[in-house]
Coordinates of C-alpha atoms in Angstrom, one line a residue:
Chain A
M115 CA 220.7 15.3 -50.6
T116 CA 220.0 14.9 -54.3
P117 CA 223.0 15.2 -56.6
P118 CA 223.3 18.4 -58.6
L119 CA 221.4 18.6 -61.9
L120 CA 224.5 19.7 -63.8
Q121 CA 228.1 19.1 -62.8
I122 CA 230.9 20.7 -64.7
R123 CA 234.2 19.1 -63.9
N124 CA 237.5 20.6 -64.9
L125 CA 236.3 21.7 -68.3
S126 CA 238.7 23.2 -70.8
V127 CA 237.9 24.4 -74.3
D128 CA 240.5 25.5 -76.8
Y129 CA 240.1 27.4 -80.1
V130 CA 242.7 26.0 -82.5
T131 CA 244.1 28.9 -84.6
D132 CA 247.1 29.4 -86.9
A133 CA 248.7 31.4 -84.2
G134 CA 248.4 28.7 -81.5
N135 CA 245.7 27.4 -79.2
A136 CA 243.6 29.9 -77.4
R137 CA 242.2 28.4 -74.2
A138 CA 238.9 30.1 -73.9
V139 CA 237.7 28.0 -71.0
N140 CA 240.3 26.8 -68.6
S141 CA 239.7 24.1 -65.9
V142 CA 236.3 25.3 -64.9
S143 CA 234.2 23.4 -62.4
F144 CA 230.9 24.2 -60.8
D145 CA 227.4 22.7 -60.1
I146 CA 223.9 23.7 -60.9
N147 CA 221.2 22.2 -58.7
A148 CA 217.6 21.6 -59.9
G149 CA 215.5 24.7 -59.9
E150 CA 218.5 27.0 -59.1
T151 CA 219.6 30.1 -61.0
V152 CA 223.3 30.4 -61.5
G153 CA 224.8 33.5 -63.0
L154 CA 228.0 33.6 -64.9
A155 CA 229.5 37.0 -65.2
G156 CA 232.5 38.4 -67.1
E157 CA 233.5 40.6 -70.0
S158 CA 233.6 39.8 -73.6
G159 CA 236.2 37.1 -74.4
C160 CA 236.2 35.6 -70.9
G161 CA 234.8 32.3 -72.1
K162 CA 231.3 32.5 -70.7
S163 CA 229.5 31.9 -74.0
T164 CA 232.1 29.2 -75.0
L165 CA 231.2 27.4 -71.8
A166 CA 227.5 27.6 -72.6
F167 CA 228.1 26.1 -76.0
A168 CA 230.0 23.3 -74.4
I169 CA 227.1 22.4 -72.1
A170 CA 224.8 21.9 -75.1
N171 CA 227.7 20.0 -76.8
L172 CA 227.5 22.4 -79.7
H173 CA 231.2 23.0 -80.3
A174 CA 232.7 22.1 -83.7
A175 CA 236.1 22.9 -85.1
P176 CA 238.0 25.1 -84.5
A177 CA 236.7 24.8 -81.0
L178 CA 237.9 21.7 -79.1
V179 CA 236.8 20.4 -75.7
S180 CA 240.2 19.3 -74.6
E181 CA 239.6 18.3 -71.0
G182 CA 236.9 17.6 -68.4
E183 CA 233.4 16.3 -68.3
I184 CA 229.9 17.8 -68.1
L185 CA 227.5 15.5 -66.2
F186 CA 223.8 16.1 -66.6
E187 CA 222.0 13.9 -64.0
G188 CA 225.1 11.8 -64.0
R189 CA 225.4 11.3 -67.8
D190 CA 228.4 12.9 -69.5
I191 CA 227.0 15.2 -72.2
L192 CA 230.4 15.2 -74.0
K193 CA 230.3 11.4 -74.5
M194 CA 226.7 11.2 -75.8
S195 CA 226.0 9.7 -79.2
K196 CA 224.2 11.8 -81.8
K197 CA 220.9 10.1 -81.0
E198 CA 221.3 10.7 -77.3
L199 CA 222.2 14.3 -77.9
R200 CA 219.1 14.7 -80.0
A201 CA 217.0 13.5 -77.1
F202 CA 219.0 15.6 -74.7
R203 CA 218.9 19.0 -76.4
W204 CA 215.6 20.9 -75.9
N205 CA 214.0 18.0 -74.0
E206 CA 216.3 18.3 -71.0
A207 CA 218.3 21.4 -71.6
S208 CA 217.5 24.3 -74.0
M209 CA 219.2 27.5 -74.9
V210 CA 218.3 31.1 -75.4
F211 CA 220.9 32.9 -77.4
Q212 CA 222.1 36.5 -77.2
S213 CA 220.3 37.9 -80.2
A214 CA 216.8 36.9 -80.8
M215 CA 217.0 38.7 -84.2
N216 CA 219.4 36.0 -85.4
A217 CA 217.9 33.1 -83.5
L218 CA 214.7 33.0 -85.6
N219 CA 214.5 32.2 -89.2
P220 CA 213.2 35.3 -91.0
V221 CA 211.4 33.4 -93.8
I222 CA 209.4 31.0 -91.7
T223 CA 206.4 32.0 -89.4
I224 CA 207.1 31.8 -85.7
G225 CA 204.3 29.2 -85.4
A226 CA 206.1 26.9 -87.8
Q227 CA 209.4 27.4 -85.8
I228 CA 207.7 26.6 -82.5
I229 CA 205.9 23.4 -83.7
D230 CA 209.1 22.3 -85.5
V231 CA 210.7 21.9 -82.1
I232 CA 207.7 20.1 -80.6
M233 CA 207.2 17.7 -83.5
A234 CA 210.8 16.8 -83.7
H235 CA 210.8 15.5 -80.2
K236 CA 207.2 14.4 -79.4
P237 CA 204.9 12.0 -81.2
V238 CA 202.1 14.5 -81.7
T239 CA 200.0 15.6 -84.7
H240 CA 200.5 18.9 -86.4
K241 CA 197.2 20.1 -84.8
E242 CA 198.2 19.2 -81.3
A243 CA 201.6 20.9 -81.8
W244 CA 199.9 24.0 -83.1
A245 CA 197.6 24.1 -80.0
R246 CA 200.6 23.7 -77.8
G247 CA 202.4 26.5 -79.6
E248 CA 199.5 28.9 -79.1
E249 CA 199.4 28.0 -75.4
L250 CA 203.2 28.7 -75.2
L251 CA 202.8 32.1 -76.8
Q252 CA 200.1 33.0 -74.4
K253 CA 202.4 32.0 -71.5
V254 CA 205.0 34.4 -72.6
G255 CA 202.5 37.2 -73.1
I256 CA 202.0 37.2 -76.9
H257 CA 198.5 36.9 -78.5
P258 CA 198.1 33.4 -80.1
S259 CA 197.1 34.9 -83.4
R260 CA 200.8 35.9 -83.8
M261 CA 201.6 32.2 -84.6
S262 CA 201.3 33.1 -88.3
S263 CA 203.5 36.2 -88.1
Y264 CA 207.0 36.4 -89.4
P265 CA 209.8 37.5 -87.1
H266 CA 210.2 40.9 -88.8
Q267 CA 206.6 41.7 -87.9
L268 CA 207.4 41.5 -84.2
S269 CA 209.4 43.9 -82.0
G270 CA 212.7 42.9 -80.5
G271 CA 211.1 42.2 -77.1
M272 CA 208.4 40.0 -78.7
R273 CA 211.0 38.1 -80.6
Q274 CA 212.9 37.4 -77.5
R275 CA 209.7 36.1 -75.9
V276 CA 209.2 33.8 -78.8
V277 CA 212.7 32.4 -78.3
I278 CA 211.9 31.8 -74.6
A279 CA 208.6 30.1 -75.6
I280 CA 210.6 27.8 -77.9
A281 CA 213.1 27.1 -75.1
L282 CA 210.2 26.2 -72.8
A283 CA 208.3 24.1 -75.4
L284 CA 209.4 20.7 -74.0
R285 CA 209.6 21.7 -70.4
P286 CA 213.4 21.2 -70.0
K287 CA 215.0 21.0 -66.6
L288 CA 217.7 23.5 -67.5
I289 CA 217.6 26.6 -69.7
I290 CA 220.9 28.2 -70.7
M291 CA 220.4 31.9 -71.3
D292 CA 223.3 33.7 -73.0
E293 CA 222.8 37.5 -72.5
P294 CA 219.0 37.1 -73.2
T295 CA 218.1 40.7 -72.7
T296 CA 221.3 42.6 -73.6
A297 CA 219.9 44.1 -76.8
L298 CA 216.6 45.2 -75.2
D299 CA 215.5 48.3 -73.4
V300 CA 215.4 48.2 -69.6
V301 CA 211.6 48.4 -69.4
V302 CA 211.2 45.5 -71.8
E303 CA 214.0 43.6 -70.0
R304 CA 212.1 44.0 -66.7
E305 CA 208.9 42.7 -68.2
I306 CA 210.6 39.6 -69.8
M307 CA 212.5 38.8 -66.6
D308 CA 209.3 39.1 -64.6
E309 CA 207.5 36.7 -67.0
L310 CA 210.4 34.3 -67.0
F311 CA 210.5 34.0 -63.2
A312 CA 206.7 33.5 -63.0
L313 CA 207.2 30.6 -65.5
K314 CA 210.0 29.3 -63.4
Q315 CA 207.7 29.1 -60.5
D316 CA 205.3 27.0 -62.5
Y317 CA 207.8 24.7 -64.3
G318 CA 210.7 24.6 -61.8
F319 CA 213.5 24.7 -64.3
A320 CA 217.1 25.7 -63.5
I321 CA 218.7 28.6 -65.3
L322 CA 222.3 29.3 -66.2
F323 CA 222.2 33.0 -66.8
I324 CA 225.2 34.5 -68.7
S325 CA 225.6 38.2 -68.7
H326 CA 228.0 41.1 -68.1
D327 CA 225.3 42.9 -66.1
L328 CA 226.1 42.2 -62.5
S329 CA 223.2 44.3 -61.2
L330 CA 220.6 42.2 -63.1
M331 CA 222.4 39.0 -62.1
G332 CA 222.4 40.0 -58.5
E333 CA 218.7 40.4 -58.6
I334 CA 217.9 37.0 -60.0
S335 CA 220.6 34.5 -59.2
D336 CA 221.1 32.2 -56.3
N337 CA 224.8 31.6 -57.1
I338 CA 227.2 33.7 -59.2
G339 CA 230.4 32.7 -60.8
V340 CA 232.8 35.3 -62.2
M341 CA 235.1 34.4 -65.1
Y342 CA 238.2 36.1 -66.3
A343 CA 240.3 35.0 -69.3
G344 CA 238.8 31.6 -69.3
R345 CA 239.0 30.8 -65.6
L346 CA 236.5 30.9 -62.9
V347 CA 238.0 33.4 -60.4
E348 CA 235.2 33.5 -57.8
F349 CA 232.1 31.5 -57.1
G350 CA 229.6 31.8 -54.3
T351 CA 226.1 32.9 -53.4
S352 CA 224.9 36.0 -55.1
H353 CA 225.1 38.0 -51.9
Q354 CA 228.7 36.7 -51.1
V355 CA 230.0 37.5 -54.5
L356 CA 228.5 41.0 -54.9
D357 CA 228.6 42.3 -51.4
Q358 CA 231.7 40.6 -50.1
A359 CA 233.7 40.3 -53.2
L360 CA 237.2 38.9 -52.4
H361 CA 238.8 38.7 -55.8
P362 CA 240.2 42.0 -57.0
Y363 CA 238.6 41.5 -60.4
T364 CA 235.2 40.9 -58.9
Q365 CA 235.7 44.0 -56.7
G366 CA 236.6 46.0 -59.8
L367 CA 233.7 44.7 -61.8
V368 CA 231.2 45.5 -58.9
S369 CA 232.5 49.0 -58.6
S370 CA 232.3 49.5 -62.4
F371 CA 228.6 50.1 -62.2
P372 CA 227.5 53.6 -61.0
T373 CA 224.5 53.1 -58.7
L374 CA 221.2 54.8 -59.2
H375 CA 220.8 55.6 -55.5
G376 CA 223.2 56.1 -52.7
P377 CA 226.3 58.4 -52.6
K378 CA 227.8 59.7 -55.8
T379 CA 231.6 59.1 -55.7
R380 CA 234.1 58.9 -58.5
L381 CA 234.5 55.3 -59.5
D382 CA 237.6 54.0 -61.2
G383 CA 236.6 50.8 -62.9
I384 CA 239.5 48.6 -63.8
P385 CA 242.6 50.0 -65.5
G386 CA 244.0 48.4 -68.6
H387 CA 242.1 46.0 -70.9
P388 CA 241.3 42.3 -71.1
P389 CA 244.2 40.1 -72.2
N390 CA 244.8 38.3 -75.5
L391 CA 244.1 34.6 -74.8
L392 CA 247.1 33.7 -77.1
E393 CA 249.5 35.7 -74.9
L394 CA 248.6 34.4 -71.4
G395 CA 251.7 33.9 -69.3
Q396 CA 252.3 31.4 -66.5
G397 CA 250.8 33.5 -63.8
C398 CA 247.4 35.0 -63.0
A399 CA 245.8 36.5 -66.1
F400 CA 244.5 39.4 -64.1
A401 CA 247.9 40.4 -62.6
P402 CA 248.7 43.2 -65.2
R403 CA 245.5 45.0 -64.2
C404 CA 245.5 44.1 -60.5
T405 CA 246.0 46.6 -57.8
R406 CA 247.0 44.0 -55.2
K407 CA 249.6 42.2 -57.3
M408 CA 252.3 40.4 -55.5
S409 CA 255.6 38.8 -56.8
Q410 CA 254.2 35.3 -57.2
C411 CA 251.2 36.5 -59.3
D412 CA 253.4 36.8 -62.4
T413 CA 254.7 33.2 -62.2
I414 CA 252.2 31.0 -60.4
H415 CA 248.6 30.8 -61.3
P416 CA 246.4 30.7 -58.2
N417 CA 244.1 27.7 -58.0
L418 CA 240.4 28.0 -57.2
E419 CA 240.1 27.0 -53.6
Q420 CA 237.5 27.0 -50.9
R421 CA 237.7 30.1 -48.6
G422 CA 234.9 30.3 -46.1
D423 CA 231.7 29.5 -48.0
K424 CA 233.0 30.4 -51.4
L425 CA 235.6 29.5 -54.0
I426 CA 238.2 32.0 -55.0
A427 CA 241.4 32.0 -57.1
C428 CA 243.7 34.6 -55.8
H429 CA 247.1 34.7 -54.0
A430 CA 246.1 37.6 -51.8
R431 CA 245.3 35.7 -48.7
S432 CA 243.2 37.0 -45.9
P433 CA 239.9 38.7 -46.6
E434 CA 240.9 41.7 -44.5
E435 CA 244.0 42.1 -46.7
V436 CA 241.9 42.2 -49.9
T437 CA 239.1 44.4 -48.6
V438 CA 239.3 47.8 -50.3
Chain B
M141 CA 234.2 82.4 -72.6
S142 CA 231.1 80.5 -72.0
A143 CA 229.2 79.4 -75.1
H144 CA 225.5 78.5 -75.2
L145 CA 223.8 76.0 -77.5
S146 CA 220.1 76.4 -77.3
V147 CA 217.3 74.2 -78.7
R148 CA 213.9 75.8 -78.9
D149 CA 210.6 74.0 -79.8
V150 CA 212.4 71.7 -82.2
S151 CA 210.3 69.0 -84.1
L152 CA 211.6 66.6 -86.7
D153 CA 209.5 64.7 -89.1
F154 CA 210.5 61.8 -91.3
T155 CA 208.7 60.7 -94.4
I156 CA 207.4 57.1 -94.0
G157 CA 204.9 56.7 -96.8
D158 CA 204.9 58.5 -100.1
T159 CA 202.2 58.1 -102.7
L160 CA 201.3 60.4 -105.6
F161 CA 198.6 62.2 -103.6
S162 CA 199.6 61.9 -100.0
T163 CA 202.7 61.7 -97.9
S164 CA 202.6 60.4 -94.4
Y165 CA 205.1 61.5 -91.7
L166 CA 206.5 60.1 -88.6
R167 CA 207.3 62.7 -85.9
A168 CA 210.6 61.5 -84.3
V169 CA 211.0 64.6 -82.1
N170 CA 208.1 66.7 -80.9
R171 CA 208.7 70.3 -79.6
V172 CA 211.8 69.7 -77.6
S173 CA 213.6 72.6 -75.9
F174 CA 216.8 72.5 -73.8
D175 CA 220.1 74.3 -73.4
L176 CA 223.7 73.0 -73.4
K177 CA 226.3 75.0 -71.4
T178 CA 230.0 74.7 -71.5
G179 CA 231.6 72.8 -68.6
Q180 CA 228.3 71.0 -67.9
A181 CA 226.6 67.8 -69.2
L182 CA 223.0 67.2 -70.1
A183 CA 222.0 63.6 -70.2
I184 CA 219.2 62.6 -72.6
V185 CA 217.7 59.3 -71.3
G186 CA 215.2 57.2 -73.2
E187 CA 214.4 53.9 -74.8
S188 CA 215.2 53.0 -78.4
G189 CA 212.9 55.0 -80.7
S190 CA 212.5 57.9 -78.2
G191 CA 214.2 60.3 -80.5
K192 CA 217.3 60.9 -78.5
S193 CA 219.8 60.2 -81.3
T194 CA 217.7 62.1 -83.8
I195 CA 218.0 65.2 -81.7
A196 CA 221.8 64.8 -81.6
R197 CA 221.9 64.5 -85.3
A198 CA 219.8 67.7 -85.6
L199 CA 222.3 69.4 -83.3
C200 CA 225.1 68.2 -85.6
R201 CA 223.3 69.7 -88.6
L202 CA 222.9 66.2 -90.1
Y203 CA 219.1 66.9 -90.1
T204 CA 217.3 70.2 -90.4
P205 CA 214.5 70.6 -87.9
T206 CA 211.0 70.6 -89.4
Q207 CA 210.1 73.4 -87.0
G208 CA 211.8 75.3 -84.2
T209 CA 215.3 76.7 -84.0
I210 CA 218.8 75.7 -82.8
T211 CA 221.0 78.6 -81.9
L212 CA 224.7 78.8 -80.9
D213 CA 225.4 82.0 -78.9
G214 CA 222.3 83.6 -80.3
Q215 CA 223.0 82.7 -83.9
D216 CA 220.6 80.4 -85.8
V217 CA 222.7 77.5 -86.8
N218 CA 220.6 76.6 -89.8
S219 CA 220.3 80.1 -91.2
S220 CA 223.3 79.8 -93.5
Q221 CA 224.0 76.8 -95.8
A222 CA 227.4 78.3 -96.7
L223 CA 230.3 75.9 -96.4
S224 CA 232.2 78.3 -94.2
A225 CA 229.3 78.6 -91.8
Q226 CA 229.0 74.9 -91.6
R227 CA 232.7 74.6 -91.0
D228 CA 232.6 77.2 -88.2
Y229 CA 229.8 75.4 -86.5
A230 CA 231.5 72.0 -86.9
Q231 CA 234.5 73.3 -85.2
K232 CA 232.5 74.1 -82.1
V233 CA 230.1 71.2 -82.0
Q234 CA 231.4 67.6 -82.5
M235 CA 229.9 64.2 -82.2
I236 CA 231.1 60.9 -80.8
F237 CA 229.3 57.8 -82.0
Q238 CA 228.2 54.6 -80.3
D239 CA 230.3 52.2 -82.4
P240 CA 234.0 52.9 -82.1
F241 CA 234.6 50.1 -84.6
G242 CA 232.6 51.8 -87.3
S243 CA 233.6 55.4 -86.7
L244 CA 237.3 55.0 -87.6
N245 CA 238.6 54.3 -91.1
P246 CA 240.4 50.9 -91.0
V247 CA 242.9 51.8 -93.7
H248 CA 244.3 54.9 -92.0
T249 CA 246.5 55.4 -89.0
I250 CA 245.4 57.2 -85.9
R251 CA 247.7 60.0 -86.9
H252 CA 245.8 60.5 -90.1
H253 CA 242.5 60.5 -88.2
L254 CA 243.7 63.4 -86.0
R255 CA 245.7 65.3 -88.7
R256 CA 242.8 65.8 -91.0
P257 CA 240.5 67.7 -88.7
I258 CA 243.4 69.8 -87.4
K259 CA 244.5 70.7 -91.0
I260 CA 241.0 71.5 -92.1
H261 CA 240.3 73.8 -89.2
N262 CA 243.8 75.3 -88.9
P263 CA 245.1 75.6 -92.4
T264 CA 248.0 77.8 -91.4
L265 CA 249.7 75.3 -89.1
S266 CA 253.0 73.7 -90.3
V267 CA 253.5 69.9 -90.5
S268 CA 255.6 69.8 -87.3
E269 CA 253.1 72.0 -85.4
I270 CA 250.3 69.6 -86.4
D271 CA 252.4 66.6 -85.3
T272 CA 253.1 68.2 -81.9
K273 CA 249.4 68.8 -81.5
I274 CA 248.5 65.2 -82.4
L275 CA 250.9 63.8 -79.7
E276 CA 249.5 66.3 -77.2
L277 CA 246.0 65.2 -77.8
L278 CA 246.8 61.5 -77.6
D279 CA 248.5 62.1 -74.2
R280 CA 245.5 64.1 -73.1
V281 CA 243.1 61.3 -73.7
G282 CA 245.3 58.7 -72.0
L283 CA 246.8 57.0 -75.1
A284 CA 250.4 57.0 -74.0
P285 CA 252.9 56.4 -75.5
A286 CA 251.5 58.9 -78.0
E287 CA 254.2 58.4 -80.6
Q288 CA 253.5 54.7 -80.9
T289 CA 249.7 55.0 -80.8
A290 CA 249.8 57.6 -83.6
N291 CA 251.3 55.1 -86.0
K292 CA 248.8 52.3 -85.2
Y293 CA 245.8 51.3 -87.2
P294 CA 242.4 51.1 -85.7
Y295 CA 242.4 47.3 -85.6
E296 CA 245.4 47.4 -83.3
L297 CA 243.4 49.2 -80.6
S298 CA 240.8 47.9 -78.2
G299 CA 237.2 49.4 -78.2
G300 CA 238.0 51.6 -75.3
Q301 CA 241.2 52.9 -76.9
R302 CA 239.3 53.6 -80.2
Q303 CA 236.7 55.6 -78.3
R304 CA 239.5 57.6 -76.8
V305 CA 240.7 58.4 -80.3
A306 CA 237.2 59.5 -81.2
I307 CA 237.3 61.9 -78.2
A308 CA 240.7 63.1 -79.2
R309 CA 239.3 63.8 -82.7
A310 CA 236.5 65.9 -81.3
L311 CA 239.1 67.8 -79.2
A312 CA 241.4 68.2 -82.2
V313 CA 239.2 70.9 -83.8
G314 CA 238.8 72.7 -80.5
A315 CA 235.1 71.6 -79.9
Q316 CA 233.2 73.5 -77.2
F317 CA 230.4 71.0 -77.3
I318 CA 230.6 67.2 -77.7
L319 CA 227.5 65.2 -78.5
A320 CA 228.2 61.7 -77.2
D321 CA 225.6 59.2 -78.5
E322 CA 225.8 56.1 -76.3
P323 CA 229.6 56.4 -76.1
I324 CA 230.1 53.5 -73.7
S325 CA 227.3 51.1 -74.4
M326 CA 229.4 49.0 -76.8
L327 CA 232.4 48.8 -74.5
D328 CA 233.4 46.2 -72.0
V329 CA 232.1 46.8 -68.5
S330 CA 235.5 47.3 -66.9
I331 CA 236.6 50.1 -69.3
R332 CA 233.3 52.0 -69.5
L333 CA 234.1 54.1 -66.4
G334 CA 237.5 55.0 -67.8
I335 CA 235.8 56.7 -70.8
L336 CA 233.2 58.4 -68.5
N337 CA 235.9 59.7 -66.3
L338 CA 237.9 61.0 -69.3
M339 CA 234.7 62.8 -70.4
E340 CA 234.4 64.1 -66.8
D341 CA 237.9 65.6 -67.0
M342 CA 237.1 67.2 -70.4
K343 CA 234.0 68.7 -68.8
Q344 CA 236.2 70.2 -66.0
E345 CA 238.3 71.8 -68.7
G346 CA 235.2 73.6 -70.0
I347 CA 233.7 71.4 -72.6
G348 CA 229.9 71.0 -72.7
F349 CA 228.5 67.5 -73.2
M350 CA 225.2 66.1 -74.4
Y351 CA 225.3 62.5 -73.1
I352 CA 222.8 60.3 -74.8
T353 CA 222.1 57.0 -73.0
H354 CA 219.6 54.4 -72.0
D355 CA 221.4 53.8 -68.7
I356 CA 219.9 56.3 -66.2
A357 CA 222.5 55.3 -63.6
T358 CA 225.4 56.5 -65.7
A359 CA 223.4 59.6 -66.5
R360 CA 223.3 60.4 -62.8
Y361 CA 227.0 59.6 -62.5
F362 CA 228.2 61.9 -65.3
A363 CA 225.6 64.6 -66.0
E364 CA 224.5 67.6 -63.9
R365 CA 221.1 67.6 -65.6
T366 CA 219.0 64.8 -67.0
A367 CA 216.1 64.9 -69.5
V368 CA 213.9 61.9 -69.9
M369 CA 212.4 61.3 -73.4
Y370 CA 209.5 59.2 -74.5
V371 CA 208.4 58.9 -78.1
G372 CA 210.0 62.2 -79.1
H373 CA 208.7 64.1 -76.1
M374 CA 210.7 65.4 -73.2
V375 CA 208.5 64.3 -70.3
E376 CA 210.7 65.2 -67.3
W377 CA 213.9 67.1 -66.8
G378 CA 216.0 68.8 -64.1
E379 CA 219.0 68.3 -61.9
S380 CA 220.1 64.6 -62.3
D381 CA 219.8 63.9 -58.6
S382 CA 216.3 65.4 -58.4
V383 CA 215.1 63.4 -61.5
T384 CA 216.6 60.1 -60.4
Q385 CA 215.9 60.3 -56.6
N386 CA 212.5 61.9 -56.9
P387 CA 211.0 60.9 -60.3
Q388 CA 207.5 62.3 -60.8
H389 CA 206.4 61.5 -64.3
P390 CA 204.8 57.9 -64.4
Y391 CA 207.2 57.0 -67.3
T392 CA 210.3 58.1 -65.4
Q393 CA 209.1 56.1 -62.4
L394 CA 208.6 53.1 -64.7
L395 CA 212.1 53.5 -66.2
I396 CA 213.7 53.8 -62.8
S397 CA 211.9 50.9 -61.3
A398 CA 213.1 48.8 -64.3
V399 CA 216.8 49.4 -63.7
P400 CA 218.3 46.3 -62.2
Q401 CA 219.8 46.7 -58.8
A402 CA 221.8 44.0 -57.2
E403 CA 220.9 44.9 -53.7
R404 CA 217.2 44.6 -54.3
R405 CA 215.5 41.2 -54.7
R406 CA 212.9 40.8 -57.4
S407 CA 209.7 42.7 -57.0
T408 CA 206.5 42.2 -59.0
E409 CA 205.0 45.5 -58.4
T410 CA 203.3 46.8 -61.6
K411 CA 204.4 50.2 -62.7
A412 CA 202.6 50.3 -66.1
K413 CA 200.2 48.6 -68.3
K414 CA 201.6 46.4 -71.0
G415 CA 201.4 48.1 -74.4
D416 CA 203.3 48.9 -77.4
I417 CA 205.2 52.2 -77.9
P418 CA 202.9 54.3 -80.1
M419 CA 204.0 55.7 -83.4
W420 CA 203.8 59.5 -83.3
T421 CA 202.7 61.5 -86.3
P422 CA 202.3 65.3 -86.7
Q423 CA 198.5 64.7 -86.2
S424 CA 198.8 62.7 -83.0
T425 CA 197.4 64.4 -79.9
G426 CA 197.7 63.8 -76.2
C427 CA 200.3 62.2 -74.0
P428 CA 202.4 59.5 -75.8
F429 CA 202.5 57.5 -72.5
A430 CA 198.7 57.6 -72.0
G431 CA 198.1 54.0 -73.4
R432 CA 200.4 52.5 -70.7
C433 CA 200.0 54.9 -67.8
L434 CA 198.2 53.7 -64.7
H435 CA 197.0 57.2 -63.9
A436 CA 195.8 58.1 -67.4
T437 CA 192.5 59.9 -67.7
A438 CA 190.3 60.8 -70.7
K439 CA 192.1 64.1 -70.8
C440 CA 195.5 62.4 -71.5
E441 CA 194.2 61.1 -74.8
T442 CA 193.8 64.6 -76.2
H443 CA 195.9 66.9 -74.2
M444 CA 199.6 67.1 -73.5
P445 CA 200.3 69.7 -70.8
G446 CA 203.2 72.1 -70.8
P447 CA 206.0 71.9 -68.3
T448 CA 205.2 72.3 -64.6
E449 CA 208.1 73.2 -62.2
I450 CA 207.7 70.8 -59.3
A451 CA 211.0 71.6 -57.6
P452 CA 213.6 74.2 -58.4
G453 CA 214.7 73.5 -62.0
H454 CA 212.8 70.2 -62.1
F455 CA 210.1 70.1 -64.7
V456 CA 207.4 67.5 -65.6
R457 CA 204.9 67.4 -68.4
C458 CA 202.0 65.4 -67.0
V459 CA 198.3 66.3 -66.2
L460 CA 198.8 65.0 -62.6
F461 CA 200.9 68.1 -61.9
S462 CA 199.5 70.6 -64.4
T463 CA 197.9 73.6 -62.8
A464 CA 196.6 74.9 -66.1
P465 CA 192.8 74.2 -66.7

């Protein structure tokens, strides 16, 4: 068996603030295999975007990677020199950020922004890069004549497609997508996801897909990890996590989405609100909102451990006991 | 007493180009009709630019319709510009906005936010009566302990709690109708249902809702009736279950097929042609969806049929179902 493309080992990231250290990512470990789609779910502030930034080694003060390693094909990204990082980013792993409106420079044509990436990494002429740019735009469903358009002349969906085209420009092995379609309408979101997966078939890249939308994640991911207050609380195949959720938080999250079909019942969501990362106690961060809280939940943090085929961090033991 | 807010044939134009000799207009809402009833919710579903927020603003009297009428219990709401008439109307129809961070004033306490509407609409109440009412309201929207919450500033509350304050503010004046414009789309996933359930409780107490959303699954969850809008036109409406389980208009079918569902694996079935959403002007004719529709005929370019009732209370505007010649 080939080793995983990306191995995240015991990663912790802190934000250093005047009020103390906020641990946004706390001892997270998981793998992404080549060609696989891994979803990372959770609410705002759970650390999923911070984790994505760490993978591209983009953190700067006040964020601090305090522990752990991120191995990409065996090389630790966090220990790379500036030169190695330059070769790594976009060539091997690229990133699509949440808001395409902010990811593109408004005063430069999209063509210039695409070829900038290509020419910075490959020894090609301007003409070759331009031709490659036109080809990329065509791949994501935009007419090549749009190379000379400015971002404001494109709709939100088209801008997001341009960002995906830039991410694909150097055929990376991994694309990190941080809420790529959150700001878009469902129909546009569907079109972009369809195109993305057609491209994935051709290029064979792996995707780390970060979102709060479990339904979309369930449709596209092979594996899903659920994060809460900086920790991974459940990790398994998409089917295991969504249909046989064991962690009370995952169960709450799954039942927070009214379904389009099926019986209409009153859903309750999760009571309370996400914790302040500066005020986390000794125990499980989810305990104050948990319906299955036990005495040790307040004092001892449950470790992520193998149970059956998946990983889960919860004191509530047997699956029958947790099933709602 | 059951009140009745009625929208008939309302169109709204905005000026987009203005030169010395000609003005061009954009038609954001085109001949829309519906009714809001107390104790019930109507969901307006559509993509950005479909005119759903514009219609809410017209109902709030923030815009005056270019044509058509809005009546509350038979009274034309735009007939009088008098301040007293506006105030009476505002007492009955209130709005909740999408962004709970922008809709509360950061330098005032929650108590201030609730005291003002109560004072304006009930000038005879004493200070202590107003205070009792504020605490009652905060309890009612689930912001206990009320006394403590009342003294807080907006920054001390989470998004969900702020949205509860916005709901309390609408209740403070005794609103019969609440126009909720994407009230949960900016909130964290786990607290969205709490707000929807609170609105459900208010509905049981007799308040009528217009629930504007792009999420058709929550429309089905919360609202009795759903109307689907596309480029300013209502294309399909009826009982929420009928519309979501048995969509007939090609656009509604496209919208529903696009909703992510975890239990379904990816499908590549094409529901529509790719195309841009057209810009509608008062001169435009035909069906706005014609350019993307897989069933479009030459007739669709020039003719937009009236509503056809395809099931009890379930209407569609599409030539596929139109019986008129």
